[in-house]
């Protein structure tokens, strides 16, 4: 009898153990499930913040995306030509559809979009009144609009997704949305944002959008699609309401590029916020400083994003902005000052905007405290000037906007300068004015990833890369191909409906 | 240890007393039946050595005894015309007619027939002749032929159909096993290990293993259901036998060196090379051989001490093993100490209980190899030694380590090897208790309860002497992972023989197993001093966010098997297992895995009775289903992941969707059929086994790449089918017997693998390239219907363009004399846009094709044992034939874009004066591109082991009060025959089922010279 009891008791004991746990049901602890995630506005906010986290990551504003835009321009060349071929391809207009810079930032942009799509969908399930929830929906729409705005300028026709994807089959075989249509969808989102976003946030942070942020992006977008009247209207709206939104040109141009001050600048309309020395994987990891830093000096830079010498030499030495933008000398290991001709590797002045004052960063400037500005008030002034010049030719109003920017530029502490002089209306024709504004943008917004977009929207490529006054000649530049980047080959392989590839790739 | 031994001794004597009392009572009862004659005798083996514990039974009675240590027995007989049946395991049973003799002398013959070995199978054991499945046994002697940190290494080349590849050559590195090809593409191909019945247990060292049984076909594996598809390896550890205690010491010392080096440019050659593209380059004045600086002589010390023995009531095996390896790269080592203790008790006449314990502590010092990203903050030691400028000194004038001056400012490899600290400490406790009860006649019940807990702590510190550390003031992290598993098995076995010729064994059981993985980590930067290492994270002024996670899974199973044997001629095995796993989606948690097998012992048929030359002849047929879990916990659930996000300069709670749910996920199922034959000839001097198998795995689980505009990168789905089929042959031969003995064992296996079905028939293109080789762009391998898994995918290299050639245009392709020339294959489309697979005059992604197959045509192992008098010689050769390799190492070194050092192959490069060549010019703008230029034949044959041993003569040994003393010298990996141009064809970069035959920056395998001795008391 004992013998028979033995297995029975064993089985009984085992069944007791097993029945304690609800068999085979997964109860993940510490993981977040989307079902039932959105319960309060705070949850919606955390998904929007998720999008900001991806913006502030190495593939986007931390390095790949902004460096790609710098390389495309005539303002930044490759320094160390021993660097990865992907960068050289990007710079030398020799891109192919497998380029890894593109492959790095393309998915990240869409991760930003997916996060805010989810936030928007979640917000709509909360059953709150428009007044309560629409500001958050507007914020989600703004981030989506801003993301597609960058994508459409680089890729033209693109897959456009504005729903939360819970079943990929739904979007797996969509075709590309036409460039012009994408612009209209962006405008729709920005208009909603302009209507519903708040005027300000706690601590007046500039890494979240306000009504005026939406207006500034509308101004920029209309300028891009050459709808100058609307561009002027939106820019003017921002300028007129600058007191409401607490916008002002910083008195010292250098302050815009001091990481320690980055969170308290009145000039900033939208920036991507990085905090020094904290990161998780590639999130909050910025490598712009090492990319532009001087190699084999105490800067410990990679010397990769280095302007062609002519960018420096053609720039008036009395311009404070040249001083802020460039390191034409550095201290060597022995603490002695060496001029750029004595730099160990790339014997050219290097970018200082994103290197000189990185705050509490790594020695090479990585994990800095910089916030990377995507829109600042000076640009809105120049947008207004350019749009107005297009619609009305030279006017005092346009000249005044430019001179606001120039006046600030002359404020070189300890080294007063008369350069750049104020622009006068007299004797200026429309084209001259527009050229002057574009040139002003090149200088004022140098190394802030605006130049390539200007070259593209104004179709300046053949002039600036192949013309006699080219700062950075690129004989390989091909206008029929290079205004757009190739869509990553893997995307086309996964969804052949994305064909055709952009021309020339 | 001493007190433990005393305790054991005390228990042993106590149990011995009990046993003697039993014997006394028993014999007094027998004696009452009235015996009339007392016979004594001695029983010896063929060498004349006395045999103890031999059973002597008077036939037809229960009257019996056993021999003592001197081989002697005394028995009082009951019948007048008695016959004694004398039997012992591993000896041929004999009957002796007593007649008038009173003092017998019996010589027992060892049972030479290999067919009589008992083979361990799932939840039991069967005689080899009764086996219906395809099972290979590898014995202790082969496993201990040379020192191995991991016993899996010792399996290499030993068993047909089993492919063992090292993941990396570092001390303590792991191995990848494929049995009959990879049956999965997402999951590991590694078989499931079962140690003394504990499924999924951690392997003890080779020294403590008695045998390994490799179950290959569904007949043998289906009892493991959802974990059987990759094959099952059963490990039986050594156990004590009743009898005189035995003390064994096995000790060896090996000296090691790297198996090969690459021929690189020296300092002046390198300077000249760089000057060709950068005339302003000022080379360093030195000539540094970085390979010289990182490689050193390594050594292995391996010692094992074991005690075994016991009585009928208690048997023990207790062993301690120490393995201490200093790697062949500076600062790399592996040391482990383990204890194995197996105790078996015969508690009552119906109950046996036992306890297996295995405890291990290990310490690994790692150097960075096989780096996934080789940016300037993460230079690897091996790739660094290949790439770093040989014109640069070890130190700069200020005493700091030199940095690369060409390309990114990499640390020099010597600095990385010496300065980067990486230490892993593991402690493992594994125990398994069993109770085996005979409930009623023929019905047994066995229950086991086992658990292991493996705790691994990894500390890493990057000091300020390295780039990555300099930038942050030192970087320290500590990571802890605890893996735990609990298992409970309960099964009943019923065995009986009906009507003499019908033997039936039925088994049925239930098991429950739980796995828990828990980990946490912390990291901190900016330290006052490098001396802090990772020992005081609070000393860093910049703490980084900590991390922790938990994952749990459960498996619940019912299983059953029936074996039916008719007349030892026809054998039938039917298996079934019903498995439920928490890992699967709620709609598909349970699945059923049946199999059936038939064997025909043809030799036992009357018509074969006269064929003397054939001793055994058996056919085996099996068919069945097995599964693969293939996914980890929570993968069927949709998930948001937290994002590190800053708002208002402060970290905030932030999430984004990262995983998409799939509620329909099913198990991968492999249907396998096997036909085999086992033949023994010429008194079993020659044995031959052949198997043909075919397995088709359907519902493959695969993270299907999603278009990235979805915001996701992949979704796990059941996507398709793959097939593996092949032949395996094993030949064993005792070529020469007698004073001089020569035995040969040869195995060879041919596996063919192909993809049968993919979603919509579309290719899946992927790569597992080092992250810094950005040009590879996730396109180096392909899954394509009809083609082998892991086929290499790229452009077809056609040599170099000559002056005046027509250059094929294409974005990113060279159009210059001396440039790489690729074949234009495809791209032309018809009017509707459908590809015609015709050249279109433009080079682009359409021109990629399959350029190589990493799967070998066949793999083989050849073992020769020679014995002459007291000498023994073993030569073991192993090889692989027809497998291609993709070398990222050579791709990186020989792309010739002037960003790193290169091999001497660069001397052949195209220049206007050297045009007759296949090697392109030096060109800075050349991207790293996967093409047939980097695909090499990876076939090789390698002398794995040569060993010469000398065993002292018995009389000499016994004078030393020993049972055995053997010395040996051996050498491992001393010669390799290959055309592969990399340093070793037997390396694998991040191996998986999708990724084989890829070479990058691996820690090289070592050549070893070993001396050792085995002593037994």
JSON list of N, CA, C and O in Angstrom, two decimals, chain B residues 412-439:
[
{"chain": "B", "resi": 412, "resn": "UNK", "atom": "N", "xyz": [45.40, 51.67, -30.03]},
{"chain": "B", "resi": 412, "resn": "UNK", "atom": "CA", "xyz": [46.16, 50.56, -30.59]},
{"chain": "B", "resi": 412, "resn": "UNK", "atom": "C", "xyz": [45.78, 49.27, -29.89]},
{"chain": "B", "resi": 412, "resn": "UNK", "atom": "O", "xyz": [45.31, 49.26, -28.75]},
{"chain": "B", "resi": 413, "resn": "UNK", "atom": "N", "xyz": [45.93, 48.13, -30.59]},
{"chain": "B", "resi": 413, "resn": "UNK", "atom": "CA", "xyz": [45.39, 46.87, -30.08]},
{"chain": "B", "resi": 413, "resn": "UNK", "atom": "C", "xyz": [46.07, 46.42, -28.78]},
{"chain": "B", "resi": 413, "resn": "UNK", "atom": "O", "xyz": [45.43, 45.80, -27.93]},
{"chain": "B", "resi": 414, "resn": "UNK", "atom": "N", "xyz": [47.32, 46.77, -28.64]},
{"chain": "B", "resi": 414, "resn": "UNK", "atom": "CA", "xyz": [48.02, 46.39, -27.41]},
{"chain": "B", "resi": 414, "resn": "UNK", "atom": "C", "xyz": [47.40, 47.10, -26.22]},
{"chain": "B", "resi": 414, "resn": "UNK", "atom": "O", "xyz": [47.18, 46.52, -25.15]},
{"chain": "B", "resi": 415, "resn": "UNK", "atom": "N", "xyz": [47.06, 48.38, -26.43]},
{"chain": "B", "resi": 415, "resn": "UNK", "atom": "CA", "xyz": [46.42, 49.16, -25.37]},
{"chain": "B", "resi": 415, "resn": "UNK", "atom": "C", "xyz": [45.08, 48.53, -25.02]},
{"chain": "B", "resi": 415, "resn": "UNK", "atom": "O", "xyz": [44.74, 48.37, -23.85]},
{"chain": "B", "resi": 416, "resn": "UNK", "atom": "N", "xyz": [44.31, 48.15, -26.05]},
{"chain": "B", "resi": 416, "resn": "UNK", "atom": "CA", "xyz": [42.99, 47.57, -25.78]},
{"chain": "B", "resi": 416, "resn": "UNK", "atom": "C", "xyz": [43.13, 46.27, -25.00]},
{"chain": "B", "resi": 416, "resn": "UNK", "atom": "O", "xyz": [42.42, 46.02, -24.02]},
{"chain": "B", "resi": 417, "resn": "UNK", "atom": "N", "xyz": [44.08, 45.44, -25.42]},
{"chain": "B", "resi": 417, "resn": "UNK", "atom": "CA", "xyz": [44.25, 44.14, -24.74]},
{"chain": "B", "resi": 417, "resn": "UNK", "atom": "C", "xyz": [44.65, 44.34, -23.29]},
{"chain": "B", "resi": 417, "resn": "UNK", "atom": "O", "xyz": [44.21, 43.62, -22.41]},
{"chain": "B", "resi": 418, "resn": "UNK", "atom": "N", "xyz": [45.51, 45.32, -23.04]},
{"chain": "B", "resi": 418, "resn": "UNK", "atom": "CA", "xyz": [46.04, 45.46, -21.70]},
{"chain": "B", "resi": 418, "resn": "UNK", "atom": "C", "xyz": [45.21, 46.32, -20.77]},
{"chain": "B", "resi": 418, "resn": "UNK", "atom": "O", "xyz": [45.26, 46.16, -19.56]},
{"chain": "B", "resi": 419, "resn": "UNK", "atom": "N", "xyz": [44.49, 47.27, -21.34]},
{"chain": "B", "resi": 419, "resn": "UNK", "atom": "CA", "xyz": [43.84, 48.25, -20.48]},
{"chain": "B", "resi": 419, "resn": "UNK", "atom": "C", "xyz": [42.37, 47.95, -20.21]},
{"chain": "B", "resi": 419, "resn": "UNK", "atom": "O", "xyz": [41.86, 48.25, -19.14]},
{"chain": "B", "resi": 420, "resn": "UNK", "atom": "N", "xyz": [41.70, 47.41, -21.20]},
{"chain": "B", "resi": 420, "resn": "UNK", "atom": "CA", "xyz": [40.27, 47.17, -21.03]},
{"chain": "B", "resi": 420, "resn": "UNK", "atom": "C", "xyz": [40.07, 46.01, -20.06]},
{"chain": "B", "resi": 420, "resn": "UNK", "atom": "O", "xyz": [40.67, 44.96, -20.22]},
{"chain": "B", "resi": 421, "resn": "UNK", "atom": "N", "xyz": [39.24, 46.21, -19.06]},
{"chain": "B", "resi": 421, "resn": "UNK", "atom": "CA", "xyz": [39.01, 45.15, -18.10]},
{"chain": "B", "resi": 421, "resn": "UNK", "atom": "C", "xyz": [37.63, 44.55, -18.31]},
{"chain": "B", "resi": 421, "resn": "UNK", "atom": "O", "xyz": [36.66, 45.28, -18.42]},
{"chain": "B", "resi": 422, "resn": "UNK", "atom": "N", "xyz": [37.60, 43.24, -18.38]},
{"chain": "B", "resi": 422, "resn": "UNK", "atom": "CA", "xyz": [36.31, 42.56, -18.54]},
{"chain": "B", "resi": 422, "resn": "UNK", "atom": "C", "xyz": [36.40, 41.25, -17.80]},
{"chain": "B", "resi": 422, "resn": "UNK", "atom": "O", "xyz": [37.18, 40.37, -18.14]},
{"chain": "B", "resi": 423, "resn": "UNK", "atom": "N", "xyz": [35.65, 41.15, -16.72]},
{"chain": "B", "resi": 423, "resn": "UNK", "atom": "CA", "xyz": [35.75, 39.98, -15.87]},
{"chain": "B", "resi": 423, "resn": "UNK", "atom": "C", "xyz": [34.37, 39.41, -15.62]},
{"chain": "B", "resi": 423, "resn": "UNK", "atom": "O", "xyz": [33.46, 40.13, -15.23]},
{"chain": "B", "resi": 424, "resn": "UNK", "atom": "N", "xyz": [34.21, 38.13, -15.87]},
{"chain": "B", "resi": 424, "resn": "UNK", "atom": "CA", "xyz": [32.94, 37.48, -15.59]},
{"chain": "B", "resi": 424, "resn": "UNK", "atom": "C", "xyz": [33.16, 36.40, -14.55]},
{"chain": "B", "resi": 424, "resn": "UNK", "atom": "O", "xyz": [34.08, 35.59, -14.68]},
{"chain": "B", "resi": 425, "resn": "UNK", "atom": "N", "xyz": [32.34, 36.45, -13.53]},
{"chain": "B", "resi": 425, "resn": "UNK", "atom": "CA", "xyz": [32.43, 35.42, -12.50]},
{"chain": "B", "resi": 425, "resn": "UNK", "atom": "C", "xyz": [31.10, 34.69, -12.47]},
{"chain": "B", "resi": 425, "resn": "UNK", "atom": "O", "xyz": [30.04, 35.31, -12.42]},
{"chain": "B", "resi": 426, "resn": "UNK", "atom": "N", "xyz": [31.18, 33.39, -12.59]},
{"chain": "B", "resi": 426, "resn": "UNK", "atom": "CA", "xyz": [29.94, 32.61, -12.61]},
{"chain": "B", "resi": 426, "resn": "UNK", "atom": "C", "xyz": [29.93, 31.63, -11.46]},
{"chain": "B", "resi": 426, "resn": "UNK", "atom": "O", "xyz": [30.97, 31.04, -11.13]},
{"chain": "B", "resi": 427, "resn": "UNK", "atom": "N", "xyz": [28.78, 31.47, -10.84]},
{"chain": "B", "resi": 427, "resn": "UNK", "atom": "CA", "xyz": [28.66, 30.36, -9.89]},
{"chain": "B", "resi": 427, "resn": "UNK", "atom": "C", "xyz": [27.37, 29.62, -10.20]},
{"chain": "B", "resi": 427, "resn": "UNK", "atom": "O", "xyz": [26.33, 30.21, -10.40]},
{"chain": "B", "resi": 428, "resn": "UNK", "atom": "N", "xyz": [27.52, 28.34, -10.27]},
{"chain": "B", "resi": 428, "resn": "UNK", "atom": "CA", "xyz": [26.41, 27.48, -10.67]},
{"chain": "B", "resi": 428, "resn": "UNK", "atom": "C", "xyz": [26.17, 26.43, -9.61]},
{"chain": "B", "resi": 428, "resn": "UNK", "atom": "O", "xyz": [27.12, 25.83, -9.10]},
{"chain": "B", "resi": 429, "resn": "UNK", "atom": "N", "xyz": [24.90, 26.23, -9.28]},
{"chain": "B", "resi": 429, "resn": "UNK", "atom": "CA", "xyz": [24.52, 25.11, -8.43]},
{"chain": "B", "resi": 429, "resn": "UNK", "atom": "C", "xyz": [23.47, 24.33, -9.17]},
{"chain": "B", "resi": 429, "resn": "UNK", "atom": "O", "xyz": [22.49, 24.92, -9.64]},
{"chain": "B", "resi": 430, "resn": "UNK", "atom": "N", "xyz": [23.69, 23.06, -9.31]},
{"chain": "B", "resi": 430, "resn": "UNK", "atom": "CA", "xyz": [22.71, 22.25, -10.04]},
{"chain": "B", "resi": 430, "resn": "UNK", "atom": "C", "xyz": [22.53, 20.95, -9.26]},
{"chain": "B", "resi": 430, "resn": "UNK", "atom": "O", "xyz": [23.51, 20.33, -8.86]},
{"chain": "B", "resi": 431, "resn": "UNK", "atom": "N", "xyz": [21.29, 20.60, -9.01]},
{"chain": "B", "resi": 431, "resn": "UNK", "atom": "CA", "xyz": [21.06, 19.36, -8.29]},
{"chain": "B", "resi": 431, "resn": "UNK", "atom": "C", "xyz": [19.83, 18.67, -8.84]},
{"chain": "B", "resi": 431, "resn": "UNK", "atom": "O", "xyz": [18.95, 19.31, -9.42]},
{"chain": "B", "resi": 432, "resn": "UNK", "atom": "N", "xyz": [19.86, 17.39, -8.71]},
{"chain": "B", "resi": 432, "resn": "UNK", "atom": "CA", "xyz": [18.77, 16.60, -9.26]},
{"chain": "B", "resi": 432, "resn": "UNK", "atom": "C", "xyz": [18.59, 15.39, -8.35]},
{"chain": "B", "resi": 432, "resn": "UNK", "atom": "O", "xyz": [19.51, 14.62, -8.14]},
{"chain": "B", "resi": 433, "resn": "UNK", "atom": "N", "xyz": [17.40, 15.30, -7.81]},
{"chain": "B", "resi": 433, "resn": "UNK", "atom": "CA", "xyz": [17.09, 14.20, -6.89]},
{"chain": "B", "resi": 433, "resn": "UNK", "atom": "C", "xyz": [16.19, 13.20, -7.62]},
{"chain": "B", "resi": 433, "resn": "UNK", "atom": "O", "xyz": [15.34, 13.61, -8.40]},
{"chain": "B", "resi": 434, "resn": "UNK", "atom": "N", "xyz": [16.37, 11.92, -7.38]},
{"chain": "B", "resi": 434, "resn": "UNK", "atom": "CA", "xyz": [15.42, 10.98, -7.96]},
{"chain": "B", "resi": 434, "resn": "UNK", "atom": "C", "xyz": [15.01, 9.92, -6.95]},
{"chain": "B", "resi": 434, "resn": "UNK", "atom": "O", "xyz": [15.75, 9.62, -6.02]},
{"chain": "B", "resi": 435, "resn": "UNK", "atom": "N", "xyz": [13.84, 9.40, -7.17]},
{"chain": "B", "resi": 435, "resn": "UNK", "atom": "CA", "xyz": [13.38, 8.23, -6.42]},
{"chain": "B", "resi": 435, "resn": "UNK", "atom": "C", "xyz": [12.78, 7.28, -7.43]},
{"chain": "B", "resi": 435, "resn": "UNK", "atom": "O", "xyz": [12.00, 7.68, -8.29]},
{"chain": "B", "resi": 436, "resn": "UNK", "atom": "N", "xyz": [13.20, 6.03, -7.35]},
{"chain": "B", "resi": 436, "resn": "UNK", "atom": "CA", "xyz": [12.80, 5.04, -8.34]},
{"chain": "B", "resi": 436, "resn": "UNK", "atom": "C", "xyz": [12.17, 3.88, -7.57]},
{"chain": "B", "resi": 436, "resn": "UNK", "atom": "O", "xyz": [12.85, 3.22, -6.79]},
{"chain": "B", "resi": 437, "resn": "UNK", "atom": "N", "xyz": [10.88, 3.71, -7.75]},
{"chain": "B", "resi": 437, "resn": "UNK", "atom": "CA", "xyz": [10.18, 2.72, -6.93]},
{"chain": "B", "resi": 437, "resn": "UNK", "atom": "C", "xyz": [9.60, 1.63, -7.80]},
{"chain": "B", "resi": 437, "resn": "UNK", "atom": "O", "xyz": [9.02, 1.89, -8.85]},
{"chain": "B", "resi": 438, "resn": "UNK", "atom": "N", "xyz": [9.78, 0.39, -7.36]},
{"chain": "B", "resi": 438, "resn": "UNK", "atom": "CA", "xyz": [9.10, -0.73, -8.02]},
{"chain": "B", "resi": 438, "resn": "UNK", "atom": "C", "xyz": [7.78, -0.91, -7.29]},
{"chain": "B", "resi": 438, "resn": "UNK", "atom": "O", "xyz": [7.75, -1.32, -6.13]},
{"chain": "B", "resi": 439, "resn": "UNK", "atom": "N", "xyz": [6.70, -0.55, -7.95]},
{"chain": "B", "resi": 439, "resn": "UNK", "atom": "CA", "xyz": [5.41, -0.52, -7.26]},
{"chain": "B", "resi": 439, "resn": "UNK", "atom": "C", "xyz": [4.84, -1.91, -7.12]},
{"chain": "B", "resi": 439, "resn": "UNK", "atom": "O", "xyz": [4.51, -2.37, -6.03]}
]
